Coordinates of N, CA and C in Angstrom, one line a residue:
X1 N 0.8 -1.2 0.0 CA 0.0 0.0 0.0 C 0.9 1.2 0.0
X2 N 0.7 2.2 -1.1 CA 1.2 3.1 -0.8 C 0.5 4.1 -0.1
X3 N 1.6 5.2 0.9 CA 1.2 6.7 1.6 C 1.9 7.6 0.8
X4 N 0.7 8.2 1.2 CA 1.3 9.6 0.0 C 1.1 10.8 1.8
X5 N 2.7 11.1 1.4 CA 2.9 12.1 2.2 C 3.0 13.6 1.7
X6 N 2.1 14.2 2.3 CA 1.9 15.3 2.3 C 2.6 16.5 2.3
X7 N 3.3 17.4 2.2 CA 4.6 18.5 2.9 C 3.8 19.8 3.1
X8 N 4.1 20.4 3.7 CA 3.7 22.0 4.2 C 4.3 22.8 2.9
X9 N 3.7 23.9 2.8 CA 4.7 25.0 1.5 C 4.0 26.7 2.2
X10 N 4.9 27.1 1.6 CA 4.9 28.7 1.6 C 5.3 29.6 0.5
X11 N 4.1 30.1 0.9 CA 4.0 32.1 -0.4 C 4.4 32.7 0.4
X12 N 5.5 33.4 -0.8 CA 6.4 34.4 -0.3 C 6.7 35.9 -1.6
X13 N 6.6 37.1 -0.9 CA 6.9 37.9 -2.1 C 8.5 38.4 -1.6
X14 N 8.8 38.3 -2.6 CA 10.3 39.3 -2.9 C 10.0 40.6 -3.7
X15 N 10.8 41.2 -3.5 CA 11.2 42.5 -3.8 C 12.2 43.4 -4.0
X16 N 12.9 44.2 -4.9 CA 13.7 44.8 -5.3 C 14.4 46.0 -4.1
X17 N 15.5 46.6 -4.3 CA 15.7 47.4 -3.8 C 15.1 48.6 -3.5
X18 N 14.2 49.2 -4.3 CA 13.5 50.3 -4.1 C 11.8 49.6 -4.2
X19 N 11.9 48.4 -4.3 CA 10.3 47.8 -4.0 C 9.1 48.3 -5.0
X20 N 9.5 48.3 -5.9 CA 9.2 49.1 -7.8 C 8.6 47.8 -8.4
X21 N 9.3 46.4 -8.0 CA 9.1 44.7 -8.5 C 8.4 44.1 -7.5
X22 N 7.6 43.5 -7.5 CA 7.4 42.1 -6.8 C 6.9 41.0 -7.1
X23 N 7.5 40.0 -6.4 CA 7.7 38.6 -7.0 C 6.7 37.3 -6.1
X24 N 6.3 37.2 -6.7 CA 5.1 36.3 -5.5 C 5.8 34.8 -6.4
X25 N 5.9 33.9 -5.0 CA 6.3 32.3 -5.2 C 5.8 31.6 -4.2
X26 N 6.4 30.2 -4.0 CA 5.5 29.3 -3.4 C 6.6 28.5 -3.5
X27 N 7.4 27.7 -2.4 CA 8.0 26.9 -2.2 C 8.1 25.8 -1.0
X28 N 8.8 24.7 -0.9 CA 8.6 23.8 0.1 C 10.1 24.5 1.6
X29 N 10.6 24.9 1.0 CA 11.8 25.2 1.6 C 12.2 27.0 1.4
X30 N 11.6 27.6 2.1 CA 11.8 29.2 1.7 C 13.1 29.7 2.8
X31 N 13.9 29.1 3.3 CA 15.1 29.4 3.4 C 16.3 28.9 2.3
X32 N 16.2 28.0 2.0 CA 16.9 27.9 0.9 C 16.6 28.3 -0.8
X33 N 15.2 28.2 -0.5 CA 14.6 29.3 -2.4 C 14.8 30.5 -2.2
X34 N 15.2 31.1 -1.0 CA 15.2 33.0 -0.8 C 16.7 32.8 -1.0
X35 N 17.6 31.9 -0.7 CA 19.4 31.8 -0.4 C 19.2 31.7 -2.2
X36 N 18.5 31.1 -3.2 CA 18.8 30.9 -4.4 C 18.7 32.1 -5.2
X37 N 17.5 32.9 -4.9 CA 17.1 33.8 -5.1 C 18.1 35.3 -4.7
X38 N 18.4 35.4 -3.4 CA 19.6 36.0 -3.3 C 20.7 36.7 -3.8
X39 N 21.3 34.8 -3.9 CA 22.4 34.9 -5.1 C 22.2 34.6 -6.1
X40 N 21.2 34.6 -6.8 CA 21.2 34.6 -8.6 C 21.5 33.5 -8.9
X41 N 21.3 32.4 -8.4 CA 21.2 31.0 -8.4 C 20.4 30.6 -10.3
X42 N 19.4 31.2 -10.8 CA 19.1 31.1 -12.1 C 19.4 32.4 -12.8
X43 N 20.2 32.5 -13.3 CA 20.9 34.2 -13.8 C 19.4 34.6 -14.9
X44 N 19.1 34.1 -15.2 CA 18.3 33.9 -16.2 C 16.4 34.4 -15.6
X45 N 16.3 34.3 -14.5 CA 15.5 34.5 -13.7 C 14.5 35.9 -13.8
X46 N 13.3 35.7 -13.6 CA 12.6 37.1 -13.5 C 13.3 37.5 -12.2
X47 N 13.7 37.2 -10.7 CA 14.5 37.5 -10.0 C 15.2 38.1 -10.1
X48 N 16.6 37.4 -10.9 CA 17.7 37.7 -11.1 C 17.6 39.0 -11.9
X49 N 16.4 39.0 -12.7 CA 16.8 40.3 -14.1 C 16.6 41.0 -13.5
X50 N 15.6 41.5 -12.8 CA 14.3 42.4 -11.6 C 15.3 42.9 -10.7
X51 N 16.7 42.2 -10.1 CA 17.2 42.0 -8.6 C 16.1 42.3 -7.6
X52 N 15.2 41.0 -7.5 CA 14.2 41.1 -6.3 C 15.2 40.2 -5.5
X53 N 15.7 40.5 -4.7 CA 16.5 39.5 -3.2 C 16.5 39.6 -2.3
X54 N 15.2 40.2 -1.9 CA 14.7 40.9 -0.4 C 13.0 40.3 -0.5
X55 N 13.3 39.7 0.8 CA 12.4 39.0 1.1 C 11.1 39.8 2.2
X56 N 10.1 40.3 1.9 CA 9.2 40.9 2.6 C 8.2 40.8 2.4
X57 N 7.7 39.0 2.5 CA 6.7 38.8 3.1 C 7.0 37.1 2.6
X58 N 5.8 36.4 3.7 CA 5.8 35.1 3.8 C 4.6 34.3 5.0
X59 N 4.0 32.9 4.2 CA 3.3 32.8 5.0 C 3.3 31.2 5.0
X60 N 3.1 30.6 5.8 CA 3.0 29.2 6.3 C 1.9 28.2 5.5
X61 N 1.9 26.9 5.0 CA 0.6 26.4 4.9 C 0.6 24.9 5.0
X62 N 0.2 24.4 5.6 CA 0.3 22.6 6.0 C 0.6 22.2 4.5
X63 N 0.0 22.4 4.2 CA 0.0 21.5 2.5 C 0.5 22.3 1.7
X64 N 1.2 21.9 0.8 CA 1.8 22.5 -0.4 C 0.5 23.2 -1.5
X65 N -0.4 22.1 -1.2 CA -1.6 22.4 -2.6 C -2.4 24.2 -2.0
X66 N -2.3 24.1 -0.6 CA -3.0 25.2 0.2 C -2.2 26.5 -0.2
X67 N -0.9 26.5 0.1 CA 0.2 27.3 -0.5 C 0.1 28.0 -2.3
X68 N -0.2 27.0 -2.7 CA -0.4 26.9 -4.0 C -1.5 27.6 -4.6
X69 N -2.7 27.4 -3.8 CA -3.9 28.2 -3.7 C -4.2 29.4 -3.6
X70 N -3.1 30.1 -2.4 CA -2.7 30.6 -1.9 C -2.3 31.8 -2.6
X71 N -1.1 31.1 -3.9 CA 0.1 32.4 -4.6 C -0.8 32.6 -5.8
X72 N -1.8 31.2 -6.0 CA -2.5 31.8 -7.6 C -3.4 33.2 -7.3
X73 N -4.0 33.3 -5.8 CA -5.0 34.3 -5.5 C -3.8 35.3 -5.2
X74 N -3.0 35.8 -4.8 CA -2.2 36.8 -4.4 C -1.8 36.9 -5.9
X75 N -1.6 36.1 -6.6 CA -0.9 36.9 -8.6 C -2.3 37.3 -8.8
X76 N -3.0 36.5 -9.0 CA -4.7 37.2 -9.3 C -5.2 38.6 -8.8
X77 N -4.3 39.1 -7.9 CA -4.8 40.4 -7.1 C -3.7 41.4 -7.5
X78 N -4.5 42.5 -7.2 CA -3.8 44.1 -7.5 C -2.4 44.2 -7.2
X79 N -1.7 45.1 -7.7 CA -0.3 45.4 -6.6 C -0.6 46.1 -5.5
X80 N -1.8 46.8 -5.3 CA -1.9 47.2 -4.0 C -2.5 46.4 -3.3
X81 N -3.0 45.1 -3.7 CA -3.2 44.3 -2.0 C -2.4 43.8 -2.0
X82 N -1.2 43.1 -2.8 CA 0.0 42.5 -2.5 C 0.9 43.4 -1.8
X83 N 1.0 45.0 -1.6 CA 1.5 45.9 -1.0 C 0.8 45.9 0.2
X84 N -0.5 45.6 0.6 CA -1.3 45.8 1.6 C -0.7 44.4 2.6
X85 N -0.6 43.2 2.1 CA -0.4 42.2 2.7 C 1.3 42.4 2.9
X86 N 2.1 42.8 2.4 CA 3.6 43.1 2.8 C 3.5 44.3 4.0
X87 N 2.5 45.2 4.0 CA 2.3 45.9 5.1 C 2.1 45.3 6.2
X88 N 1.0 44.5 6.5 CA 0.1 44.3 7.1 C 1.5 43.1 8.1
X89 N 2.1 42.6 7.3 CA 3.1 41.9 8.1 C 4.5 42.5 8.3
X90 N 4.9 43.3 7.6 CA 6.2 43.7 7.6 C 6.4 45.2 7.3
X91 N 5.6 46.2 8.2 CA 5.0 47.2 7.8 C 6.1 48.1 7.1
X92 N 7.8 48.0 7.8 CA 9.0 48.2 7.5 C 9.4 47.7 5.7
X93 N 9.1 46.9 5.4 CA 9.5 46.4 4.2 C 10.7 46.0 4.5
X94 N 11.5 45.5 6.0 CA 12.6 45.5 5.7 C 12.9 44.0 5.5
X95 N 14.0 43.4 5.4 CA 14.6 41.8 4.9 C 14.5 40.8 6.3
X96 N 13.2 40.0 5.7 CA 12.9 39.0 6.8 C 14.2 37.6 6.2
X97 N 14.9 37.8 6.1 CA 15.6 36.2 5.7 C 16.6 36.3 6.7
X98 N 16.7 37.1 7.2 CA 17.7 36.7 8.7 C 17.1 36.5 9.8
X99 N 15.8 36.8 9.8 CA 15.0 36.0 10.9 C 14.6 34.5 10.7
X100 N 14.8 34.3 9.4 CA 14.0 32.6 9.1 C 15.5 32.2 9.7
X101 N 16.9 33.0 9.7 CA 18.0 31.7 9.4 C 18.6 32.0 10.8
X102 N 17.8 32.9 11.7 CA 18.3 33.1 13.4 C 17.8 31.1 13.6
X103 N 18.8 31.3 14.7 CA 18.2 29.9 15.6 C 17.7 30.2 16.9

């Protein structure tokens, strides 16, 4: 019999230096897809071309498929609610990836 295991995922937006771009994703591992992101890990990248490598916003979800759900409704919406939801958590806009990689 097979189990089919499940994994948690998270939407997350990045953002540019002057915060002009933003990048809505959805990953299983958002400390290491923000470290790829970062460093230009795909040179080729809407990231990379954009330089979004600031991470200002992110949200938790048991299931990948919920996550998933999740980033089609946040691209489906304005850039002012995706600016509203970066507020609403990170009113600063400033770089959460050193809080994901504190211990």
């Amino acid at each position: 019999m097979n189990k089919v295991f499940q994994r948690g995922g998270c939407v997350y937006i990045m953002t540019n230096k002057l915060h002009t771009v933003l990048y809505v994703g959805v990953t299983s591992d958002i400390i290491s897809r923000t470290w790829e992101h970062k460093n230009n890990k795909y040179p080729r990248s809407f990231t990379s071309r954009y330089k979004c490598n600031k991470l200002v916003y992110y949200t938790f979800h048991s299931h990948i498929e919920e996550a998933i759900a999740t980033e089609k409704l946040i691209k489906g919406n304005s850039r002012e609610y995706k600016k509203q939801l970066v507020h609403s958590m990170n009113p600063e806009w400033k770089d959460l990836y050193d809080e994901l990689t504190k211990e």
